[in-house]
Amino acid sequence: MRMGALTYRGAAPLFVALLLYGFANAQSLPHPASAAAGFSPEAASLEAIYTVSDLLVDEKAETSALARDTALGVARRNAYARLLRRLVLPEDQALAPELSEDQLSDLISGIEVAGEKTSNQRYLARLTIRFAPEAVRSMLRDAGARFSETSAAPILLLPVFESGGSRILWEQLNPWRDALGAAIAEEGAGSDRLSPLYLPHGDFQDFSAISADQAVAAEPVRVSAFLARYGAHQVLIAHATPSPGTLGVSLSWRGVPQEISRVERFAAQGDETTELLLARAARSLVREMQESWKRETALDFSQNATALVLAPLISIDDWLSLRKQLAAVPMIRQIDLRMLSAGEAQLMLHYLGTPENLQSALLKHNLILLPAGAGWVLSKQLK
C-alpha cells in the first residue's frame, strides 16, 4: 500500500502487531525576540514543511485588481525563496532554478488569504502558500540540489553572559541574549526552519527555576526543573565570555538523549566592538545549527542504501505505532516486511543517504538505530 512518497511491502501481518534533539511538548510560546512567523515546528508534518505562512503583502497599482495580482506574484516569489532557505543546503541554493510565473504556480497546491483589505488602488493581506511536495521534490532533484524534509524538535537556549567576573541570564540588559534573539529573528530560526531555536520567556518562573551560575554549572536538579517547565528534553546552555580582542562561547547541551559540550572562539575583526562581536557570534551559531541539521538529514538521491533491521515488539499497537513512525521519515523510501511475530519484526529499509543520516532522521522520531552483527536493531527512545 502507498504511504505518501513511501511504499510499504510485505505479507499480511501474522497478527496486526537525537537534533539528535528531543522535545516532548513544543506548545510553549517562544520569546517575542525569537519569534519568526511561518513554519509551525509543532506540526512537523510533510504538509507543514511545505507550507509558508504569514506572508504580508501591501501593493499599490492603478486598480485594486492589479494591486492584488501584483501582491500574489510577490507573495509567491517570497514563499519560494523562504521554502528554498528552509529545505536546501546553503551550497546548493544556487542550483535551484529561477522559475517563471507559470512554473511557480505549478508548484503551488493552495493559497489561503486572511486579513484582506482593498481600496481603489491598494491591496493588503496576509497569505499562506502551500507547495506540492512531489512537484518541489522533482524540481530540486532534477536540479541536483540536496535538500531535507526532516524537521527537528525545537531547541531551547539559555544565554549566559559573563563580564568582569559577573554572570547574568535573566537580567534585562543581557547583550548576549539580545544578540541571539536578533540572530534567530534574522535567520527565521524561530519558526521558519527545520530546526527551530527558542529563547525562554525570561519571566519570574524562569528566574526562579535556574540562575546564571546554576546554568553554567549545569546543576542537574535546576536544569531538570527548567526543562520541566517547558516540557523540554534538552536545552543548550550558551555561555559567552568576552575578553580583549576575542569572545569565547561555551556550548553545553543537557538532557536527553545526550550531553555534549564544546567551546567556540571568535576573534575581533579590526576595531569591532563587543556588541558587534556578540552579534556575529550569534549569527554564526544560529546558522551552524540550522545547516548542520539539514546536512545530517539531506535526501541525497545519488545514494540509495538498504538496512536489515530487527525491531523488538510488545503488542499489536507497538507494531502499528512503529510502522507509522517509519512511514513519517522522508529518507525512508520503502519498507519490506521480512518477518513478523509476536515478539519482533524483521524489516528491510530502503533509504537515501548514509547510515548516519538514517540514524539522525530516526532519532527525530524517537527511534534509536544501533548496529548489531550484520544488521541493525531498532528500538524506541525512552522519554
CSV table of C-alpha atoms in Angstrom, one decimal:
chain,number,residue,atom,x,y,z
A,1,MET,CA,0.0,0.0,0.0
A,2,ARG,CA,1.0,3.6,-0.6
A,3,MET,CA,2.0,5.9,2.3
A,4,GLY,CA,2.8,9.3,0.8
A,5,ALA,CA,6.1,9.0,-1.0
A,6,LEU,CA,6.9,5.7,0.7
A,7,THR,CA,5.9,2.2,-0.4
A,8,TYR,CA,5.2,-0.5,2.2
A,9,ARG,CA,5.6,-4.1,1.1
A,10,GLY,CA,5.0,-7.3,3.0
A,11,ALA,CA,2.7,-10.2,3.7
A,12,ALA,CA,-0.5,-9.6,5.7
A,13,PRO,CA,0.6,-9.4,9.4
A,14,LEU,CA,0.5,-12.7,11.3
A,15,PHE,CA,-1.0,-10.6,14.0
A,16,VAL,CA,-1.8,-7.0,13.5
A,17,ALA,CA,1.2,-6.3,15.7
A,18,LEU,CA,19.0,13.0,18.6
A,19,LEU,CA,18.5,17.2,17.0
A,20,LEU,CA,19.8,14.4,17.8
A,21,TYR,CA,17.4,16.7,19.8
A,22,GLY,CA,14.4,15.8,22.0
A,23,PHE,CA,11.4,18.0,22.9
A,24,ALA,CA,8.4,16.3,24.5
A,25,ASN,CA,6.0,19.2,24.3
A,26,ALA,CA,6.5,22.2,22.0
A,27,GLN,CA,3.4,24.1,23.0
A,28,SER,CA,5.1,26.9,25.0
A,29,LEU,CA,5.3,30.2,23.3
A,30,PRO,CA,8.6,31.4,22.0
A,31,HIS,CA,10.1,34.6,23.4
A,32,PRO,CA,9.0,37.6,21.3
A,33,ALA,CA,12.6,38.3,20.2
A,34,SER,CA,12.9,34.8,18.8
A,35,ALA,CA,9.6,34.5,17.0
A,36,ALA,CA,9.8,34.4,13.2
A,37,ALA,CA,6.4,33.8,11.6
A,38,GLY,CA,5.9,30.9,9.2
A,39,PHE,CA,6.6,27.2,9.6
A,40,SER,CA,5.0,25.6,12.6
A,41,PRO,CA,7.6,23.2,14.1
A,42,GLU,CA,4.9,21.6,16.4
A,43,ALA,CA,3.2,20.2,13.3
A,44,ALA,CA,6.3,18.7,11.7
A,45,SER,CA,4.2,17.0,9.0
A,46,LEU,CA,5.2,17.0,5.4
A,47,GLU,CA,2.3,19.4,4.6
A,48,ALA,CA,3.6,21.8,7.3
A,49,ILE,CA,7.2,21.6,6.0
A,50,TYR,CA,6.0,22.6,2.5
A,51,THR,CA,3.7,25.4,3.8
A,52,VAL,CA,4.9,29.0,4.0
A,53,SER,CA,2.8,31.2,6.3
A,54,ASP,CA,2.5,34.8,7.4
A,55,LEU,CA,3.3,36.4,4.0
A,56,LEU,CA,2.4,40.0,4.4
A,57,VAL,CA,1.6,41.9,1.2
A,58,ASP,CA,0.9,45.6,0.6
A,59,GLU,CA,0.8,46.6,-3.0
A,60,LYS,CA,-0.4,49.6,-5.0
A,61,ALA,CA,-1.5,49.8,-8.6
A,62,GLU,CA,-3.9,51.6,-11.0
A,63,THR,CA,-6.7,49.4,-9.8
A,64,SER,CA,-7.3,47.1,-6.7
A,65,ALA,CA,-7.4,44.1,-9.1
A,66,LEU,CA,-4.0,44.9,-10.5
A,67,ALA,CA,-2.6,45.5,-7.0
A,68,ARG,CA,-4.0,42.1,-5.9
A,69,ASP,CA,-2.3,40.4,-8.9
A,70,THR,CA,1.0,42.1,-8.1
A,71,ALA,CA,0.7,41.1,-4.4
A,72,LEU,CA,0.1,37.5,-5.2
A,73,GLY,CA,3.1,37.4,-7.5
A,74,VAL,CA,5.3,39.0,-4.9
A,75,ALA,CA,4.0,36.5,-2.2
A,76,ARG,CA,4.7,33.5,-4.5
A,77,ARG,CA,8.3,34.7,-5.1
A,78,ASN,CA,8.9,35.3,-1.4
A,79,ALA,CA,7.3,32.0,-0.4
A,80,TYR,CA,9.6,30.1,-2.9
A,81,ALA,CA,12.7,31.9,-1.5
A,82,ARG,CA,11.7,31.0,2.0
A,83,LEU,CA,11.0,27.4,1.1
A,84,LEU,CA,14.4,27.0,-0.5
A,85,ARG,CA,16.1,28.5,2.5
A,86,ARG,CA,14.2,26.1,4.7
A,87,LEU,CA,14.9,22.9,2.7
A,88,VAL,CA,18.0,23.3,0.6
A,89,LEU,CA,21.7,23.0,1.7
A,90,PRO,CA,23.3,26.5,1.5
A,91,GLU,CA,25.9,25.4,-1.0
A,92,ASP,CA,23.2,24.1,-3.3
A,93,GLN,CA,20.9,27.1,-3.2
A,94,ALA,CA,22.3,28.4,-6.5
A,95,LEU,CA,21.3,25.1,-8.2
A,96,ALA,CA,17.6,25.8,-7.6
A,97,PRO,CA,16.2,27.2,-10.9
A,98,GLU,CA,14.7,30.6,-11.5
A,99,LEU,CA,11.1,30.0,-12.3
A,100,SER,CA,8.6,31.8,-14.5
A,101,GLU,CA,5.2,32.7,-13.1
A,102,ASP,CA,3.6,29.7,-14.7
A,103,GLN,CA,6.3,27.3,-13.4
A,104,LEU,CA,6.0,28.7,-9.9
A,105,SER,CA,2.2,28.4,-10.0
A,106,ASP,CA,2.6,24.7,-10.9
A,107,LEU,CA,4.5,24.1,-7.7
A,108,ILE,CA,1.7,25.6,-5.5
A,109,SER,CA,-1.2,23.5,-4.3
A,110,GLY,CA,-3.2,26.2,-2.5
A,111,ILE,CA,-3.3,29.7,-1.2
A,112,GLU,CA,-5.1,31.0,1.9
A,113,VAL,CA,-5.9,34.7,2.3
A,114,ALA,CA,-6.5,36.4,5.7
A,115,GLY,CA,-7.0,40.0,6.7
A,116,GLU,CA,-7.7,41.1,3.2
A,117,LYS,CA,-8.2,44.8,2.7
A,118,THR,CA,-8.6,46.7,-0.6
A,119,SER,CA,-9.1,50.2,-1.8
A,120,ASN,CA,-9.3,51.7,-5.2
A,121,GLN,CA,-5.6,51.3,-5.8
A,122,ARG,CA,-4.2,49.2,-2.9
A,123,TYR,CA,-4.3,45.6,-1.7
A,124,LEU,CA,-3.3,44.3,1.7
A,125,ALA,CA,-3.4,40.8,3.0
A,126,ARG,CA,-1.7,38.0,5.0
A,127,LEU,CA,-1.2,34.9,2.9
A,128,THR,CA,-0.4,31.2,3.5
A,129,ILE,CA,1.0,29.3,0.5
A,130,ARG,CA,1.1,25.6,0.3
A,131,PHE,CA,3.5,23.9,-2.1
A,132,ALA,CA,3.0,20.4,-3.6
A,133,PRO,CA,5.8,18.2,-2.1
A,134,GLU,CA,6.1,15.9,-5.1
A,135,ALA,CA,6.4,18.8,-7.6
A,136,VAL,CA,9.0,20.6,-5.5
A,137,ARG,CA,11.0,17.3,-4.9
A,138,SER,CA,11.0,16.6,-8.6
A,139,MET,CA,12.2,20.2,-9.4
A,140,LEU,CA,15.0,20.1,-6.8
A,141,ARG,CA,16.0,16.5,-7.8
A,142,ASP,CA,16.3,17.5,-11.5
A,143,ALA,CA,18.4,20.5,-10.5
A,144,GLY,CA,20.8,18.3,-8.4
A,145,ALA,CA,20.1,20.2,-5.2
A,146,ARG,CA,20.4,18.4,-1.9
A,147,PHE,CA,17.5,19.1,0.5
A,148,SER,CA,16.0,17.9,3.7
A,149,GLU,CA,12.3,17.2,4.6
A,150,THR,CA,13.0,16.2,8.2
A,151,SER,CA,12.1,18.7,10.9
A,152,ALA,CA,13.8,18.7,14.3
A,153,ALA,CA,12.1,19.4,17.6
A,154,PRO,CA,12.8,22.9,18.9
A,155,ILE,CA,16.0,23.7,20.8
A,156,LEU,CA,15.7,25.8,24.0
A,157,LEU,CA,18.6,28.2,24.5
A,158,LEU,CA,19.9,29.5,27.8
A,159,PRO,CA,22.1,32.6,27.1
A,160,VAL,CA,24.5,33.3,29.9
A,161,PHE,CA,26.7,36.4,29.6
A,162,GLU,CA,29.8,36.9,31.8
A,163,SER,CA,31.8,40.1,32.1
A,164,GLY,CA,34.2,41.2,34.8
A,165,GLY,CA,33.6,38.1,36.8
A,166,SER,CA,29.8,38.7,36.9
A,167,ARG,CA,27.3,36.4,35.2
A,168,ILE,CA,23.8,37.4,34.0
A,169,LEU,CA,21.0,35.4,32.4
A,170,TRP,CA,17.5,36.8,33.1
A,171,GLU,CA,18.6,40.4,33.6
A,172,GLN,CA,17.0,42.9,31.1
A,173,LEU,CA,20.4,44.2,29.9
A,174,ASN,CA,21.8,40.9,28.6
A,175,PRO,CA,23.6,41.7,25.3
A,176,TRP,CA,24.2,38.0,24.5
A,177,ARG,CA,20.5,37.3,24.8
A,178,ASP,CA,19.7,40.3,22.6
A,179,ALA,CA,22.2,39.1,20.0
A,180,LEU,CA,20.8,35.6,19.9
A,181,GLY,CA,17.3,36.9,19.7
A,182,ALA,CA,18.2,39.1,16.8
A,183,ALA,CA,20.0,36.3,15.0
A,184,ILE,CA,17.1,33.9,15.4
A,185,ALA,CA,14.7,36.5,14.0
A,186,GLU,CA,17.1,37.4,11.1
A,187,GLU,CA,17.6,33.8,10.1
A,188,GLY,CA,13.9,32.9,10.5
A,189,ALA,CA,15.1,30.2,13.0
A,190,GLY,CA,12.2,30.7,15.5
A,191,SER,CA,9.6,29.0,13.3
A,192,ASP,CA,10.6,29.1,9.7
A,193,ARG,CA,13.3,26.5,9.7
A,194,LEU,CA,13.6,22.7,10.0
A,195,SER,CA,15.5,23.1,13.3
A,196,PRO,CA,13.7,25.8,15.3
A,197,LEU,CA,15.5,27.7,18.1
A,198,TYR,CA,13.7,29.3,21.0
A,199,LEU,CA,14.7,31.6,23.8
A,200,PRO,CA,12.8,31.2,27.1
A,201,HIS,CA,10.2,33.7,28.3
A,202,GLY,CA,12.6,35.2,30.9
A,203,ASP,CA,9.8,35.8,33.4
A,204,PHE,CA,9.7,35.2,37.2
A,205,GLN,CA,9.2,31.5,36.8
A,206,ASP,CA,12.4,31.2,34.7
A,207,PHE,CA,14.2,33.4,37.2
A,208,SER,CA,13.1,31.1,40.0
A,209,ALA,CA,13.9,27.9,38.1
A,210,ILE,CA,17.6,28.5,37.3
A,211,SER,CA,20.2,31.2,37.8
A,212,ALA,CA,23.2,32.0,35.6
A,213,ASP,CA,25.7,30.3,37.9
A,214,GLN,CA,23.4,27.2,38.1
A,215,ALA,CA,23.1,27.1,34.4
A,216,VAL,CA,26.9,27.3,33.8
A,217,ALA,CA,27.4,24.5,36.4
A,218,ALA,CA,24.6,22.6,34.7
A,219,GLU,CA,23.2,21.7,38.1
A,220,PRO,CA,21.0,18.6,37.4
A,221,VAL,CA,18.1,19.5,39.7
A,222,ARG,CA,17.9,23.0,38.4
A,223,VAL,CA,18.3,22.0,34.7
A,224,SER,CA,15.6,19.4,35.2
A,225,ALA,CA,13.2,21.9,36.8
A,226,PHE,CA,13.8,24.3,33.9
A,227,LEU,CA,13.2,21.6,31.3
A,228,ALA,CA,10.1,20.5,33.1
A,229,ARG,CA,8.6,24.0,32.8
A,230,TYR,CA,8.8,24.0,29.1
A,231,GLY,CA,8.1,20.3,28.6
A,232,ALA,CA,11.6,20.0,27.1
A,233,HIS,CA,14.0,17.1,26.9
A,234,GLN,CA,17.1,19.2,26.0
A,235,VAL,CA,18.5,22.6,26.5
A,236,LEU,CA,21.6,24.4,25.0
A,237,ILE,CA,23.5,26.4,27.6
A,238,ALA,CA,25.4,29.1,25.6
A,239,HIS,CA,27.9,30.8,27.9
A,240,ALA,CA,29.6,33.8,26.3
A,241,THR,CA,32.7,35.4,27.9
A,242,PRO,CA,34.3,38.4,26.1
A,243,SER,CA,38.0,39.3,26.7
A,244,PRO,CA,40.2,41.9,24.9
A,245,GLY,CA,40.1,41.0,21.2
A,246,THR,CA,38.2,37.8,21.5
A,247,LEU,CA,35.0,36.1,22.5
A,248,GLY,CA,34.7,32.6,24.0
A,249,VAL,CA,31.4,30.7,23.8
A,250,SER,CA,31.0,27.5,25.8
A,251,LEU,CA,28.2,25.4,24.4
A,252,SER,CA,26.7,22.6,26.6
A,253,TRP,CA,23.7,20.5,25.6
A,254,ARG,CA,22.0,19.0,28.6
A,255,GLY,CA,19.2,16.5,28.8
A,256,VAL,CA,18.0,13.6,26.7
A,257,PRO,CA,19.3,11.9,24.6
A,258,GLN,CA,22.9,13.0,25.1
A,259,GLU,CA,25.1,15.6,26.7
A,260,ILE,CA,27.7,17.4,24.6
A,261,SER,CA,30.0,20.3,25.3
A,262,ARG,CA,32.3,22.3,23.2
A,263,VAL,CA,34.0,25.8,23.1
A,264,GLU,CA,33.9,28.2,20.2
A,265,ARG,CA,36.3,31.2,19.9
A,266,PHE,CA,35.7,34.3,17.8
A,267,ALA,CA,38.5,36.9,17.2
A,268,ALA,CA,37.5,40.5,16.9
A,269,GLN,CA,37.9,42.0,13.4
A,270,GLY,CA,39.7,45.3,13.3
A,271,ASP,CA,38.0,47.8,15.7
A,272,GLU,CA,34.9,45.5,16.1
A,273,THR,CA,33.1,46.3,19.3
A,274,THR,CA,32.0,43.7,21.8
A,275,GLU,CA,28.4,44.3,20.7
A,276,LEU,CA,29.2,43.6,17.1
A,277,LEU,CA,31.3,40.6,18.0
A,278,LEU,CA,28.4,39.1,20.0
A,279,ALA,CA,26.1,39.7,17.0
A,280,ARG,CA,28.5,38.0,14.6
A,281,ALA,CA,29.0,35.0,17.0
A,282,ALA,CA,25.2,34.7,17.5
A,283,ARG,CA,24.6,34.6,13.7
A,284,SER,CA,27.4,32.0,13.2
A,285,LEU,CA,25.9,29.8,16.0
A,286,VAL,CA,22.3,30.0,14.7
A,287,ARG,CA,23.3,29.4,11.1
A,288,GLU,CA,25.5,26.4,12.0
A,289,MET,CA,22.7,24.8,14.0
A,290,GLN,CA,20.3,25.2,11.1
A,291,GLU,CA,22.6,24.0,8.4
A,292,SER,CA,24.2,21.1,10.3
A,293,TRP,CA,20.7,19.6,10.8
A,294,LYS,CA,20.0,19.9,7.0
A,295,ARG,CA,23.3,18.2,6.2
A,296,GLU,CA,22.6,15.3,8.6
A,297,THR,CA,19.1,14.7,7.1
A,298,ALA,CA,19.5,15.7,3.5
A,299,LEU,CA,17.9,13.5,0.8
A,300,ASP,CA,20.8,12.5,-1.4
A,301,PHE,CA,19.3,10.8,-4.4
A,302,SER,CA,22.7,9.7,-5.5
A,303,GLN,CA,23.0,7.4,-2.5
A,304,ASN,CA,20.5,4.5,-2.3
A,305,ALA,CA,21.0,2.1,0.5
A,306,THR,CA,19.3,-0.7,2.5
A,307,ALA,CA,19.4,-1.7,6.1
A,308,LEU,CA,18.2,-5.1,7.5
A,309,VAL,CA,16.5,-4.1,10.8
A,310,LEU,CA,15.2,-6.1,13.7
A,311,ALA,CA,12.6,-4.4,15.9
A,312,PRO,CA,11.5,-5.9,19.2
A,313,LEU,CA,7.7,-5.6,19.7
A,314,ILE,CA,5.5,-5.9,22.7
A,315,SER,CA,2.0,-5.6,21.3
A,316,ILE,CA,-0.2,-5.1,18.3
A,317,ASP,CA,-0.3,-1.4,19.0
A,318,ASP,CA,3.5,-1.4,19.2
A,319,TRP,CA,3.8,-2.7,15.6
A,320,LEU,CA,1.2,-0.2,14.3
A,321,SER,CA,3.0,2.7,16.0
A,322,LEU,CA,6.4,1.7,14.6
A,323,ARG,CA,5.1,1.3,11.1
A,324,LYS,CA,3.5,4.8,11.3
A,325,GLN,CA,6.8,6.3,12.7
A,326,LEU,CA,8.8,4.8,9.9
A,327,ALA,CA,6.4,6.0,7.2
A,328,ALA,CA,6.9,9.6,8.5
A,329,VAL,CA,10.6,9.5,7.8
A,330,PRO,CA,11.2,11.1,4.3
A,331,MET,CA,14.6,9.5,4.0
A,332,ILE,CA,13.0,6.0,4.0
A,333,ARG,CA,11.6,5.3,0.6
A,334,GLN,CA,10.4,1.8,1.0
A,335,ILE,CA,9.8,-0.8,3.8
A,336,ASP,CA,9.9,-4.5,3.1
A,337,LEU,CA,8.4,-6.6,5.9
A,338,ARG,CA,10.5,-9.8,6.0
A,339,MET,CA,9.1,-11.4,9.1
A,340,LEU,CA,6.6,-10.6,11.8
A,341,SER,CA,6.0,-12.5,15.0
A,342,ALA,CA,4.6,-11.8,18.5
A,343,GLY,CA,7.9,-10.6,19.7
A,344,GLU,CA,9.7,-8.9,16.8
A,345,ALA,CA,9.6,-7.7,13.3
A,346,GLN,CA,12.3,-8.0,10.6
A,347,LEU,CA,12.4,-5.2,8.1
A,348,MET,CA,14.4,-4.2,5.1
A,349,LEU,CA,14.6,-0.4,5.0
A,350,HIS,CA,15.3,1.2,1.6
A,351,TYR,CA,16.6,4.8,2.2
A,352,LEU,CA,18.5,7.7,0.8
A,353,GLY,CA,21.9,8.8,2.2
A,354,THR,CA,24.2,7.2,4.8
A,355,PRO,CA,23.6,5.1,7.9
A,356,GLU,CA,24.5,8.1,10.0
A,357,ASN,CA,21.9,10.2,8.1
A,358,LEU,CA,19.3,7.5,8.8
A,359,GLN,CA,20.1,7.3,12.5
A,360,SER,CA,19.7,11.1,12.8
A,361,ALA,CA,16.4,11.1,11.0
A,362,LEU,CA,15.1,8.2,13.1
A,363,LEU,CA,16.1,9.8,16.3
A,364,LYS,CA,13.9,12.8,15.5
A,365,HIS,CA,11.0,10.3,15.5
A,366,ASN,CA,12.2,8.9,18.9
A,367,LEU,CA,13.7,5.8,17.3
A,368,ILE,CA,17.2,4.6,18.1
A,369,LEU,CA,19.0,2.6,15.4
A,370,LEU,CA,22.1,0.7,16.5
A,371,PRO,CA,24.4,-1.8,14.7
A,372,ALA,CA,24.0,-5.4,15.6
A,373,GLY,CA,26.1,-8.1,13.8
A,374,ALA,CA,25.3,-7.9,10.1
A,375,GLY,CA,22.2,-5.8,10.6
A,376,TRP,CA,20.6,-3.2,12.9
A,377,VAL,CA,18.4,-3.1,16.0
A,378,LEU,CA,15.6,-0.5,16.1
A,379,SER,CA,14.1,0.5,19.4
A,380,LYS,CA,12.0,3.3,20.8
A,381,GLN,CA,13.7,6.1,22.7
A,382,LEU,CA,12.7,6.2,26.4
A,383,LYS,CA,11.3,9.5,27.4
